[in-house]
PDB file of N, CA, C and O in Angstrom:
ATOM      1  N   MET A   1     -10.384   9.157  -5.864  1.00  0.00           N
ATOM      2  CA  MET A   1     -10.001   7.857  -5.467  1.00  0.00           C
ATOM      3  C   MET A   1      -9.380   7.094  -6.649  1.00  0.00           C
ATOM      4  O   MET A   1      -9.804   7.308  -7.785  1.00  0.00           O
ATOM      5  N   ILE A   2      -8.400   6.289  -6.435  1.00  0.00           N
ATOM      6  CA  ILE A   2      -7.707   5.535  -7.448  1.00  0.00           C
ATOM      7  C   ILE A   2      -8.055   4.065  -7.351  1.00  0.00           C
ATOM      8  O   ILE A   2      -8.041   3.501  -6.283  1.00  0.00           O
ATOM      9  N   SER A   3      -8.339   3.460  -8.486  1.00  0.00           N
ATOM     10  CA  SER A   3      -8.631   2.055  -8.538  1.00  0.00           C
ATOM     11  C   SER A   3      -7.329   1.333  -8.904  1.00  0.00           C
ATOM     12  O   SER A   3      -6.672   1.605  -9.898  1.00  0.00           O
ATOM     13  N   ILE A   4      -6.915   0.401  -8.042  1.00  0.00           N
ATOM     14  CA  ILE A   4      -5.666  -0.361  -8.202  1.00  0.00           C
ATOM     15  C   ILE A   4      -5.981  -1.794  -8.465  1.00  0.00           C
ATOM     16  O   ILE A   4      -6.726  -2.391  -7.686  1.00  0.00           O
ATOM     17  N   GLN A   5      -5.464  -2.346  -9.565  1.00  0.00           N
ATOM     18  CA  GLN A   5      -5.767  -3.747  -9.949  1.00  0.00           C
ATOM     19  C   GLN A   5      -4.469  -4.642  -9.922  1.00  0.00           C
ATOM     20  O   GLN A   5      -4.576  -5.816 -10.163  1.00  0.00           O
ATOM     21  N   SER A   6      -3.307  -4.022  -9.756  1.00  0.00           N
ATOM     22  CA  SER A   6      -2.047  -4.798  -9.798  1.00  0.00           C
ATOM     23  C   SER A   6      -0.993  -4.143  -8.949  1.00  0.00           C
ATOM     24  O   SER A   6      -1.042  -2.965  -8.634  1.00  0.00           O
ATOM     25  N   PRO A   7       0.033  -4.932  -8.580  1.00  0.00           N
ATOM     26  CA  PRO A   7       1.168  -4.356  -7.802  1.00  0.00           C
ATOM     27  C   PRO A   7       1.855  -3.221  -8.617  1.00  0.00           C
ATOM     28  O   PRO A   7       2.278  -2.204  -8.088  1.00  0.00           O
ATOM     29  N   GLN A   8       1.866  -3.359  -9.947  1.00  0.00           N
ATOM     30  CA  GLN A   8       2.509  -2.308 -10.787  1.00  0.00           C
ATOM     31  C   GLN A   8       1.710  -1.007 -10.770  1.00  0.00           C
ATOM     32  O   GLN A   8       2.291   0.076 -10.695  1.00  0.00           O
ATOM     33  N   GLU A   9       0.356  -1.126 -10.748  1.00  0.00           N
ATOM     34  CA  GLU A   9      -0.490   0.106 -10.654  1.00  0.00           C
ATOM     35  C   GLU A   9      -0.312   0.751  -9.312  1.00  0.00           C
ATOM     36  O   GLU A   9      -0.290   1.962  -9.229  1.00  0.00           O
ATOM     37  N   LEU A  10      -0.197  -0.033  -8.221  1.00  0.00           N
ATOM     38  CA  LEU A  10       0.009   0.503  -6.918  1.00  0.00           C
ATOM     39  C   LEU A  10       1.371   1.266  -6.886  1.00  0.00           C
ATOM     40  O   LEU A  10       1.423   2.396  -6.427  1.00  0.00           O
ATOM     41  N   GLY A  11       2.350   0.648  -7.420  1.00  0.00           N
ATOM     42  CA  GLY A  11       3.689   1.246  -7.443  1.00  0.00           C
ATOM     43  C   GLY A  11       3.686   2.571  -8.212  1.00  0.00           C
ATOM     44  O   GLY A  11       4.304   3.558  -7.745  1.00  0.00           O
ATOM     45  N   PHE A  12       3.026   2.585  -9.334  1.00  0.00           N
ATOM     46  CA  PHE A  12       2.958   3.761 -10.195  1.00  0.00           C
ATOM     47  C   PHE A  12       2.239   4.936  -9.429  1.00  0.00           C
ATOM     48  O   PHE A  12       2.675   6.017  -9.360  1.00  0.00           O
ATOM     49  N   ALA A  13       1.159   4.571  -8.775  1.00  0.00           N
ATOM     50  CA  ALA A  13       0.381   5.585  -7.983  1.00  0.00           C
ATOM     51  C   ALA A  13       1.181   6.126  -6.853  1.00  0.00           C
ATOM     52  O   ALA A  13       1.178   7.299  -6.602  1.00  0.00           O
ATOM     53  N   LEU A  14       1.899   5.247  -6.125  1.00  0.00           N
ATOM     54  CA  LEU A  14       2.676   5.717  -5.029  1.00  0.00           C
ATOM     55  C   LEU A  14       3.869   6.556  -5.402  1.00  0.00           C
ATOM     56  O   LEU A  14       4.218   7.527  -4.709  1.00  0.00           O
ATOM     57  N   ARG A  15       4.461   6.161  -6.537  1.00  0.00           N
ATOM     58  CA  ARG A  15       5.570   6.980  -7.090  1.00  0.00           C
ATOM     59  C   ARG A  15       5.103   8.362  -7.462  1.00  0.00           C
ATOM     60  O   ARG A  15       5.733   9.338  -7.140  1.00  0.00           O
ATOM     61  N   ALA A  16       3.957   8.424  -8.114  1.00  0.00           N
ATOM     62  CA  ALA A  16       3.345   9.705  -8.553  1.00  0.00           C
ATOM     63  C   ALA A  16       3.046  10.590  -7.286  1.00  0.00           C
ATOM     64  O   ALA A  16       3.291  11.788  -7.288  1.00  0.00           O
ATOM     65  N   ALA A  17       2.493   9.935  -6.239  1.00  0.00           N
ATOM     66  CA  ALA A  17       2.224  10.679  -5.027  1.00  0.00           C
ATOM     67  C   ALA A  17       3.469  11.206  -4.350  1.00  0.00           C
ATOM     68  O   ALA A  17       3.512  12.323  -3.942  1.00  0.00           O
ATOM     69  N   ARG A  18       4.491  10.398  -4.341  1.00  0.00           N
ATOM     70  CA  ARG A  18       5.779  10.772  -3.753  1.00  0.00           C
ATOM     71  C   ARG A  18       6.329  12.017  -4.508  1.00  0.00           C
ATOM     72  O   ARG A  18       6.724  13.007  -3.897  1.00  0.00           O
ATOM     73  N   LYS A  19       6.318  11.917  -5.836  1.00  0.00           N
ATOM     74  CA  LYS A  19       6.891  13.016  -6.593  1.00  0.00           C
ATOM     75  C   LYS A  19       6.024  14.270  -6.454  1.00  0.00           C
ATOM     76  O   LYS A  19       6.539  15.407  -6.390  1.00  0.00           O
ATOM     77  N   HIS A  20       4.704  14.133  -6.395  1.00  0.00           N
ATOM     78  CA  HIS A  20       3.754  15.272  -6.247  1.00  0.00           C
ATOM     79  C   HIS A  20       4.120  15.958  -4.934  1.00  0.00           C
ATOM     80  O   HIS A  20       4.039  17.190  -4.863  1.00  0.00           O
ATOM     81  N   LEU A  21       4.492  15.210  -3.895  1.00  0.00           N
ATOM     82  CA  LEU A  21       4.836  15.794  -2.600  1.00  0.00           C
ATOM     83  C   LEU A  21       6.278  16.328  -2.537  1.00  0.00           C
ATOM     84  O   LEU A  21       6.659  16.899  -1.571  1.00  0.00           O
ATOM     85  N   GLY A  22       7.025  16.125  -3.604  1.00  0.00           N
ATOM     86  CA  GLY A  22       8.398  16.611  -3.632  1.00  0.00           C
ATOM     87  C   GLY A  22       9.343  15.833  -2.810  1.00  0.00           C
ATOM     88  O   GLY A  22      10.351  16.332  -2.348  1.00  0.00           O
ATOM     89  N   LEU A  23       9.043  14.544  -2.585  1.00  0.00           N
ATOM     90  CA  LEU A  23       9.910  13.676  -1.718  1.00  0.00           C
ATOM     91  C   LEU A  23      10.794  12.808  -2.583  1.00  0.00           C
ATOM     92  O   LEU A  23      10.400  12.352  -3.656  1.00  0.00           O
ATOM     93  N   THR A  24      12.015  12.601  -2.151  1.00  0.00           N
ATOM     94  CA  THR A  24      12.945  11.644  -2.693  1.00  0.00           C
ATOM     95  C   THR A  24      12.605  10.264  -2.152  1.00  0.00           C
ATOM     96  O   THR A  24      11.939  10.169  -1.110  1.00  0.00           O
ATOM     97  N   GLN A  25      13.074   9.206  -2.726  1.00  0.00           N
ATOM     98  CA  GLN A  25      12.902   7.892  -2.220  1.00  0.00           C
ATOM     99  C   GLN A  25      13.532   7.749  -0.834  1.00  0.00           C
ATOM    100  O   GLN A  25      12.843   7.259   0.057  1.00  0.00           O
ATOM    101  N   PRO A  26      14.730   8.261  -0.591  1.00  0.00           N
ATOM    102  CA  PRO A  26      15.305   8.212   0.780  1.00  0.00           C
ATOM    103  C   PRO A  26      14.413   8.930   1.810  1.00  0.00           C
ATOM    104  O   PRO A  26      14.256   8.516   2.943  1.00  0.00           O
ATOM    105  N   GLN A  27      13.891  10.110   1.438  1.00  0.00           N
ATOM    106  CA  GLN A  27      13.041  10.854   2.346  1.00  0.00           C
ATOM    107  C   GLN A  27      11.777  10.048   2.724  1.00  0.00           C
ATOM    108  O   GLN A  27      11.382  10.030   3.918  1.00  0.00           O
ATOM    109  N   LEU A  28      11.143   9.478   1.696  1.00  0.00           N
ATOM    110  CA  LEU A  28       9.949   8.671   1.945  1.00  0.00           C
ATOM    111  C   LEU A  28      10.273   7.451   2.838  1.00  0.00           C
ATOM    112  O   LEU A  28       9.524   7.147   3.758  1.00  0.00           O
ATOM    113  N   ALA A  29      11.370   6.808   2.524  1.00  0.00           N
ATOM    114  CA  ALA A  29      11.788   5.629   3.328  1.00  0.00           C
ATOM    115  C   ALA A  29      12.003   6.015   4.799  1.00  0.00           C
ATOM    116  O   ALA A  29      11.472   5.289   5.639  1.00  0.00           O
ATOM    117  N   LEU A  30      12.607   7.160   5.044  1.00  0.00           N
ATOM    118  CA  LEU A  30      12.789   7.621   6.389  1.00  0.00           C
ATOM    119  C   LEU A  30      11.450   7.914   7.089  1.00  0.00           C
ATOM    120  O   LEU A  30      11.195   7.491   8.222  1.00  0.00           O
ATOM    121  N   ALA A  31      10.597   8.606   6.372  1.00  0.00           N
ATOM    122  CA  ALA A  31       9.260   8.931   6.917  1.00  0.00           C
ATOM    123  C   ALA A  31       8.416   7.699   7.271  1.00  0.00           C
ATOM    124  O   ALA A  31       7.648   7.725   8.241  1.00  0.00           O
ATOM    125  N   ALA A  32       8.544   6.672   6.439  1.00  0.00           N
ATOM    126  CA  ALA A  32       7.748   5.473   6.596  1.00  0.00           C
ATOM    127  C   ALA A  32       8.391   4.407   7.533  1.00  0.00           C
ATOM    128  O   ALA A  32       7.783   3.432   7.827  1.00  0.00           O
ATOM    129  N   GLY A  33       9.708   4.585   7.798  1.00  0.00           N
ATOM    130  CA  GLY A  33      10.420   3.610   8.617  1.00  0.00           C
ATOM    131  C   GLY A  33      10.751   2.343   7.898  1.00  0.00           C
ATOM    132  O   GLY A  33      10.795   1.276   8.469  1.00  0.00           O
ATOM    133  N   VAL A  34      11.044   2.519   6.570  1.00  0.00           N
ATOM    134  CA  VAL A  34      11.424   1.322   5.782  1.00  0.00           C
ATOM    135  C   VAL A  34      12.724   1.697   5.067  1.00  0.00           C
ATOM    136  O   VAL A  34      13.178   2.845   5.104  1.00  0.00           O
ATOM    137  N   GLY A  35      13.348   0.701   4.446  1.00  0.00           N
ATOM    138  CA  GLY A  35      14.574   0.953   3.679  1.00  0.00           C
ATOM    139  C   GLY A  35      14.319   1.521   2.301  1.00  0.00           C
ATOM    140  O   GLY A  35      13.196   1.389   1.761  1.00  0.00           O
ATOM    141  N   VAL A  36      15.362   2.194   1.752  1.00  0.00           N
ATOM    142  CA  VAL A  36      15.212   2.779   0.405  1.00  0.00           C
ATOM    143  C   VAL A  36      14.922   1.653  -0.637  1.00  0.00           C
ATOM    144  O   VAL A  36      14.106   1.823  -1.530  1.00  0.00           O
ATOM    145  N   ARG A  37      15.562   0.517  -0.430  1.00  0.00           N
ATOM    146  CA  ARG A  37      15.304  -0.569  -1.354  1.00  0.00           C
ATOM    147  C   ARG A  37      13.860  -1.005  -1.380  1.00  0.00           C
ATOM    148  O   ARG A  37      13.287  -1.417  -2.446  1.00  0.00           O
ATOM    149  N   PHE A  38      13.190  -0.875  -0.236  1.00  0.00           N
ATOM    150  CA  PHE A  38      11.779  -1.259  -0.151  1.00  0.00           C
ATOM    151  C   PHE A  38      10.961  -0.300  -1.068  1.00  0.00           C
ATOM    152  O   PHE A  38      10.076  -0.699  -1.788  1.00  0.00           O
ATOM    153  N   ILE A  39      11.288   0.999  -0.941  1.00  0.00           N
ATOM    154  CA  ILE A  39      10.604   1.955  -1.768  1.00  0.00           C
ATOM    155  C   ILE A  39      10.823   1.682  -3.244  1.00  0.00           C
ATOM    156  O   ILE A  39       9.884   1.764  -4.052  1.00  0.00           O
ATOM    157  N   VAL A  40      12.048   1.415  -3.629  1.00  0.00           N
ATOM    158  CA  VAL A  40      12.385   1.071  -5.045  1.00  0.00           C
ATOM    159  C   VAL A  40      11.556  -0.155  -5.511  1.00  0.00           C
ATOM    160  O   VAL A  40      10.912  -0.057  -6.557  1.00  0.00           O
ATOM    161  N   ASP A  41      11.534  -1.148  -4.689  1.00  0.00           N
ATOM    162  CA  ASP A  41      10.761  -2.353  -5.072  1.00  0.00           C
ATOM    163  C   ASP A  41       9.279  -2.103  -5.123  1.00  0.00           C
ATOM    164  O   ASP A  41       8.608  -2.606  -6.085  1.00  0.00           O
ATOM    165  N   LEU A  42       8.772  -1.298  -4.166  1.00  0.00           N
ATOM    166  CA  LEU A  42       7.332  -0.987  -4.151  1.00  0.00           C
ATOM    167  C   LEU A  42       6.949  -0.200  -5.483  1.00  0.00           C
ATOM    168  O   LEU A  42       5.955  -0.484  -6.113  1.00  0.00           O
ATOM    169  N   GLU A  43       7.788   0.782  -5.822  1.00  0.00           N
ATOM    170  CA  GLU A  43       7.460   1.648  -6.932  1.00  0.00           C
ATOM    171  C   GLU A  43       7.548   0.919  -8.294  1.00  0.00           C
ATOM    172  O   GLU A  43       6.872   1.330  -9.234  1.00  0.00           O
ATOM    173  N   VAL A  44       8.262  -0.189  -8.404  1.00  0.00           N
ATOM    174  CA  VAL A  44       8.320  -0.978  -9.648  1.00  0.00           C
ATOM    175  C   VAL A  44       7.291  -2.115  -9.620  1.00  0.00           C
ATOM    176  O   VAL A  44       7.192  -2.804 -10.617  1.00  0.00           O
ATOM    177  N   GLY A  45       6.550  -2.217  -8.569  1.00  0.00           N
ATOM    178  CA  GLY A  45       5.508  -3.196  -8.495  1.00  0.00           C
ATOM    179  C   GLY A  45       5.841  -4.583  -8.102  1.00  0.00           C
ATOM    180  O   GLY A  45       5.198  -5.584  -8.457  1.00  0.00           O
ATOM    181  N   LYS A  46       6.937  -4.735  -7.337  1.00  0.00           N
ATOM    182  CA  LYS A  46       7.276  -6.089  -6.831  1.00  0.00           C
ATOM    183  C   LYS A  46       6.124  -6.658  -6.051  1.00  0.00           C
ATOM    184  O   LYS A  46       5.651  -6.033  -5.068  1.00  0.00           O
ATOM    185  N   PRO A  47       5.634  -7.843  -6.444  1.00  0.00           N
ATOM    186  CA  PRO A  47       4.425  -8.362  -5.803  1.00  0.00           C
ATOM    187  C   PRO A  47       4.555  -9.069  -4.475  1.00  0.00           C
ATOM    188  O   PRO A  47       3.556  -9.455  -3.858  1.00  0.00           O
ATOM    189  N   THR A  48       5.776  -9.244  -3.956  1.00  0.00           N
ATOM    190  CA  THR A  48       5.955  -9.997  -2.756  1.00  0.00           C
ATOM    191  C   THR A  48       6.423  -9.143  -1.554  1.00  0.00           C
ATOM    192  O   THR A  48       7.150  -9.618  -0.668  1.00  0.00           O
ATOM    193  N   LEU A  49       6.014  -7.923  -1.522  1.00  0.00           N
ATOM    194  CA  LEU A  49       6.405  -7.016  -0.428  1.00  0.00           C
ATOM    195  C   LEU A  49       5.523  -7.240   0.800  1.00  0.00           C
ATOM    196  O   LEU A  49       4.297  -7.610   0.663  1.00  0.00           O
ATOM    197  N   ARG A  50       6.044  -6.918   1.948  1.00  0.00           N
ATOM    198  CA  ARG A  50       5.310  -7.043   3.175  1.00  0.00           C
ATOM    199  C   ARG A  50       4.182  -5.983   3.322  1.00  0.00           C
ATOM    200  O   ARG A  50       4.458  -4.774   3.249  1.00  0.00           O
ATOM    201  N   LEU A  51       2.943  -6.430   3.458  1.00  0.00           N
ATOM    202  CA  LEU A  51       1.833  -5.550   3.508  1.00  0.00           C
ATOM    203  C   LEU A  51       1.909  -4.495   4.581  1.00  0.00           C
ATOM    204  O   LEU A  51       1.603  -3.322   4.326  1.00  0.00           O
ATOM    205  N   GLU A  52       2.416  -4.893   5.747  1.00  0.00           N
ATOM    206  CA  GLU A  52       2.571  -3.915   6.829  1.00  0.00           C
ATOM    207  C   GLU A  52       3.400  -2.727   6.388  1.00  0.00           C
ATOM    208  O   GLU A  52       3.066  -1.575   6.702  1.00  0.00           O
ATOM    209  N   ASN A  53       4.484  -2.989   5.702  1.00  0.00           N
ATOM    210  CA  ASN A  53       5.346  -1.849   5.197  1.00  0.00           C
ATOM    211  C   ASN A  53       4.706  -1.073   4.096  1.00  0.00           C
ATOM    212  O   ASN A  53       4.875   0.127   4.004  1.00  0.00           O
ATOM    213  N   VAL A  54       3.944  -1.768   3.250  1.00  0.00           N
ATOM    214  CA  VAL A  54       3.169  -1.014   2.187  1.00  0.00           C
ATOM    215  C   VAL A  54       2.230  -0.091   2.837  1.00  0.00           C
ATOM    216  O   VAL A  54       2.171   1.079   2.403  1.00  0.00           O
ATOM    217  N   LEU A  55       1.560  -0.520   3.841  1.00  0.00           N
ATOM    218  CA  LEU A  55       0.641   0.359   4.564  1.00  0.00           C
ATOM    219  C   LEU A  55       1.316   1.556   5.222  1.00  0.00           C
ATOM    220  O   LEU A  55       0.767   2.663   5.269  1.00  0.00           O
ATOM    221  N   ARG A  56       2.498   1.296   5.763  1.00  0.00           N
ATOM    222  CA  ARG A  56       3.238   2.421   6.336  1.00  0.00           C
ATOM    223  C   ARG A  56       3.648   3.451   5.305  1.00  0.00           C
ATOM    224  O   ARG A  56       3.624   4.689   5.605  1.00  0.00           O
ATOM    225  N   VAL A  57       4.045   3.014   4.133  1.00  0.00           N
ATOM    226  CA  VAL A  57       4.371   3.940   3.113  1.00  0.00           C
ATOM    227  C   VAL A  57       3.148   4.764   2.641  1.00  0.00           C
ATOM    228  O   VAL A  57       3.226   5.995   2.502  1.00  0.00           O
ATOM    229  N   ILE A  58       1.995   4.065   2.479  1.00  0.00           N
ATOM    230  CA  ILE A  58       0.761   4.721   2.138  1.00  0.00           C
ATOM    231  C   ILE A  58       0.441   5.833   3.141  1.00  0.00           C
ATOM    232  O   ILE A  58       0.084   6.948   2.800  1.00  0.00           O
ATOM    233  N   ALA A  59       0.543   5.491   4.412  1.00  0.00           N
ATOM    234  CA  ALA A  59       0.260   6.401   5.465  1.00  0.00           C
ATOM    235  C   ALA A  59       1.248   7.588   5.487  1.00  0.00           C
ATOM    236  O   ALA A  59       0.797   8.763   5.673  1.00  0.00           O
ATOM    237  N   ALA A  60       2.457   7.343   5.220  1.00  0.00           N
ATOM    238  CA  ALA A  60       3.523   8.387   5.194  1.00  0.00           C
ATOM    239  C   ALA A  60       3.231   9.363   4.094  1.00  0.00           C
ATOM    240  O   ALA A  60       3.535  10.571   4.155  1.00  0.00           O
ATOM    241  N   LEU A  61       2.551   8.916   3.002  1.00  0.00           N
ATOM    242  CA  LEU A  61       2.141   9.756   1.894  1.00  0.00           C
ATOM    243  C   LEU A  61       0.795  10.413   2.139  1.00  0.00           C
ATOM    244  O   LEU A  61       0.371  11.222   1.298  1.00  0.00           O
ATOM    245  N   GLY A  62       0.196  10.152   3.274  1.00  0.00           N
ATOM    246  CA  GLY A  62      -1.078  10.795   3.624  1.00  0.00           C
ATOM    247  C   GLY A  62      -2.277  10.051   3.058  1.00  0.00           C
ATOM    248  O   GLY A  62      -3.372  10.609   2.985  1.00  0.00           O
ATOM    249  N   GLY A  63      -2.074   8.842   2.587  1.00  0.00           N
ATOM    250  CA  GLY A  63      -3.183   8.079   1.958  1.00  0.00           C
ATOM    251  C   GLY A  63      -3.771   7.054   2.884  1.00  0.00           C
ATOM    252  O   GLY A  63      -3.314   6.893   4.048  1.00  0.00           O
ATOM    253  N   GLU A  64      -4.774   6.366   2.399  1.00  0.00           N
ATOM    254  CA  GLU A  64      -5.370   5.236   3.121  1.00  0.00           C
ATOM    255  C   GLU A  64      -5.964   4.304   2.091  1.00  0.00           C
ATOM    256  O   GLU A  64      -6.145   4.642   0.937  1.00  0.00           O
ATOM    257  N   ILE A  65      -6.189   3.086   2.494  1.00  0.00           N
ATOM    258  CA  ILE A  65      -6.820   2.071   1.659  1.00  0.00           C
ATOM    259  C   ILE A  65      -8.284   1.885   2.045  1.00  0.00           C
ATOM    260  O   ILE A  65      -8.607   1.810   3.221  1.00  0.00           O
ATOM    261  N   GLN A  66      -9.087   1.901   0.992  1.00  0.00           N
ATOM    262  CA  GLN A  66     -10.543   1.595   1.213  1.00  0.00           C
ATOM    263  C   GLN A  66     -10.874   0.415   0.296  1.00  0.00           C
ATOM    264  O   GLN A  66     -10.483   0.416  -0.888  1.00  0.00           O
ATOM    265  N   LEU A  67     -11.649  -0.534   0.883  1.00  0.00           N
ATOM    266  CA  LEU A  67     -12.061  -1.677   0.030  1.00  0.00           C
ATOM    267  C   LEU A  67     -13.508  -1.489  -0.313  1.00  0.00           C
ATOM    268  O   LEU A  67     -14.368  -1.247   0.497  1.00  0.00           O
ATOM    269  N   ASN A  68     -13.788  -1.612  -1.605  1.00  0.00           N
ATOM    270  CA  ASN A  68     -15.165  -1.489  -2.080  1.00  0.00           C
ATOM    271  C   ASN A  68     -15.584  -2.770  -2.625  1.00  0.00           C
ATOM    272  O   ASN A  68     -14.823  -3.573  -3.211  1.00  0.00           O
ATOM    273  N   GLY A  69     -16.912  -3.064  -2.549  1.00  0.00           N
ATOM    274  CA  GLY A  69     -17.492  -4.250  -3.137  1.00  0.00           C
ATOM    275  C   GLY A  69     -17.348  -5.488  -2.315  1.00  0.00           C
ATOM    276  O   GLY A  69     -17.743  -6.625  -2.735  1.00  0.00           O
ATOM    277  N   LEU A  70     -16.798  -5.377  -1.091  1.00  0.00           N
ATOM    278  CA  LEU A  70     -16.680  -6.558  -0.254  1.00  0.00           C
ATOM    279  C   LEU A  70     -17.750  -6.439   0.879  1.00  0.00           C
ATOM    280  O   LEU A  70     -18.150  -5.381   1.262  1.00  0.00           O
ATOM    281  N   PRO A  71     -18.217  -7.658   1.379  1.00  0.00           N
ATOM    282  CA  PRO A  71     -19.085  -7.586   2.523  1.00  0.00           C
ATOM    283  C   PRO A  71     -18.505  -6.817   3.701  1.00  0.00           C
ATOM    284  O   PRO A  71     -17.344  -6.937   3.981  1.00  0.00           O
ATOM    285  N   SER A  72     -19.343  -6.020   4.379  1.00  0.00           N
ATOM    286  CA  SER A  72     -18.819  -5.267   5.512  1.00  0.00           C
ATOM    287  C   SER A  72     -19.076  -6.049   6.818  1.00  0.00           C
ATOM    288  O   SER A  72     -19.892  -6.928   6.881  1.00  0.00           O
ATOM    289  N   GLN A  73     -18.369  -5.747   7.823  1.00  0.00           N
ATOM    290  CA  GLN A  73     -18.458  -6.347   9.157  1.00  0.00           C
ATOM    291  C   GLN A  73     -19.814  -6.034   9.731  1.00  0.00           C
ATOM    292  O   GLN A  73     -20.323  -6.665  10.543  1.00  0.00           O
ATOM    293  N   ALA A  74     -20.476  -4.910   9.310  1.00  0.00           N
ATOM    294  CA  ALA A  74     -21.751  -4.498   9.789  1.00  0.00           C
ATOM    295  C   ALA A  74     -22.855  -5.453   9.442  1.00  0.00           C
ATOM    296  O   ALA A  74     -23.953  -5.457  10.059  1.00  0.00           O
ATOM    297  N   ASN A  75     -22.591  -6.390   8.548  1.00  0.00           N
ATOM    298  CA  ASN A  75     -23.610  -7.340   8.115  1.00  0.00           C
ATOM    299  C   ASN A  75     -23.690  -8.518   9.087  1.00  0.00           C
ATOM    300  O   ASN A  75     -24.255  -9.522   8.742  1.00  0.00           O
ATOM    301  N   GLY A  76     -23.003  -8.492  10.204  1.00  0.00           N
ATOM    302  CA  GLY A  76     -23.044  -9.565  11.192  1.00  0.00           C
ATOM    303  C   GLY A  76     -21.899 -10.542  11.072  1.00  0.00           C
ATOM    304  O   GLY A  76     -21.898 -11.577  11.778  1.00  0.00           O
ATOM    305  N   ASP A  77     -20.966 -10.362  10.169  1.00  0.00           N
ATOM    306  CA  ASP A  77     -19.884 -11.267  10.009  1.00  0.00           C
ATOM    307  C   ASP A  77     -18.966 -11.139  11.208  1.00  0.00           C
ATOM    308  O   ASP A  77     -18.761 -10.055  11.745  1.00  0.00           O
ATOM    309  N   GLU A  78     -18.347 -12.257  11.647  1.00  0.00           N
ATOM    310  CA  GLU A  78     -17.446 -12.256  12.762  1.00  0.00           C
ATOM    311  C   GLU A  78     -16.052 -12.061  12.226  1.00  0.00           C
ATOM    312  O   GLU A  78     -15.690 -12.690  11.214  1.00  0.00           O
ATOM    313  N   HIS A  79     -15.209 -11.250  12.811  1.00  0.00           N
ATOM    314  CA  HIS A  79     -13.836 -11.037  12.403  1.00  0.00           C
ATOM    315  C   HIS A  79     -12.986 -12.290  12.683  1.00  0.00           C
ATOM    316  O   HIS A  79     -12.236 -12.723  11.845  1.00  0.00           O
ATOM    317  N   ASP A  80     -13.132 -12.846  13.830  1.00  0.00           N
ATOM    318  CA  ASP A  80     -12.410 -14.013  14.182  1.00  0.00           C
ATOM    319  C   ASP A  80     -13.412 -15.135  14.452  1.00  0.00           C
ATOM    320  O   ASP A  80     -14.510 -14.944  14.913  1.00  0.00           O
ATOM    321  N   GLY A  81     -12.997 -16.312  14.102  1.00  0.00           N
ATOM    322  CA  GLY A  81     -13.879 -17.475  14.258  1.00  0.00           C
ATOM    323  C   GLY A  81     -14.741 -17.608  13.015  1.00  0.00           C
ATOM    324  O   GLY A  81     -14.577 -16.928  12.014  1.00  0.00           O
ATOM    325  N   GLY A  82     -15.740 -18.467  13.099  1.00  0.00           N
ATOM    326  CA  GLY A  82     -16.572 -18.656  11.934  1.00  0.00           C
ATOM    327  C   GLY A  82     -16.023 -19.700  10.974  1.00  0.00           C
ATOM    328  O   GLY A  82     -14.904 -20.107  11.097  1.00  0.00           O
ATOM    329  N   ASN A  83     -16.818 -20.062  10.054  1.00  0.00           N
ATOM    330  CA  ASN A  83     -16.423 -21.082   9.103  1.00  0.00           C
ATOM    331  C   ASN A  83     -15.929 -20.405   7.831  1.00  0.00           C
ATOM    332  O   ASN A  83     -16.683 -19.871   7.016  1.00  0.00           O
ATOM    333  N   HIS A  84     -14.608 -20.389   7.653  1.00  0.00           N
ATOM    334  CA  HIS A  84     -14.006 -19.726   6.493  1.00  0.00           C
ATOM    335  C   HIS A  84     -13.976 -20.551   5.254  1.00  0.00           C
ATOM    336  O   HIS A  84     -13.718 -20.012   4.201  1.00  0.00           O
ATOM    337  N   GLY A  85     -14.071 -21.830   5.352  1.00  0.00           N
ATOM    338  CA  GLY A  85     -13.821 -22.707   4.221  1.00  0.00           C
ATOM    339  C   GLY A  85     -15.119 -23.150   3.534  1.00  0.00           C
ATOM    340  O   GLY A  85     -15.055 -23.575   2.394  1.00  0.00           O
ATOM    341  N   ALA A  86     -16.296 -23.082   4.154  1.00  0.00           N
ATOM    342  CA  ALA A  86     -17.493 -23.644   3.473  1.00  0.00           C
ATOM    343  C   ALA A  86     -18.625 -22.708   3.555  1.00  0.00           C
ATOM    344  O   ALA A  86     -18.731 -21.843   4.321  1.00  0.00           O
TER     345      ALA A  86
END
């Protein structure tokens, strides 16, 4: 598992995964259903990219995101509703 702390670290990790799989940026873009420019921006760590597309790229590379250290839904938290501010 890889620990990611910044958009730049995410970009570096995804670039390394793409290269490990022998994919070009255009090939990955096609597989993920995004533009080549999106892949370029993602790999350099642009912080304002659309999360939905980032997740599509991760899935196209065979990866997944896991969150550690956060409260889980199993603790009785409601996904929708509830008091989010206080």
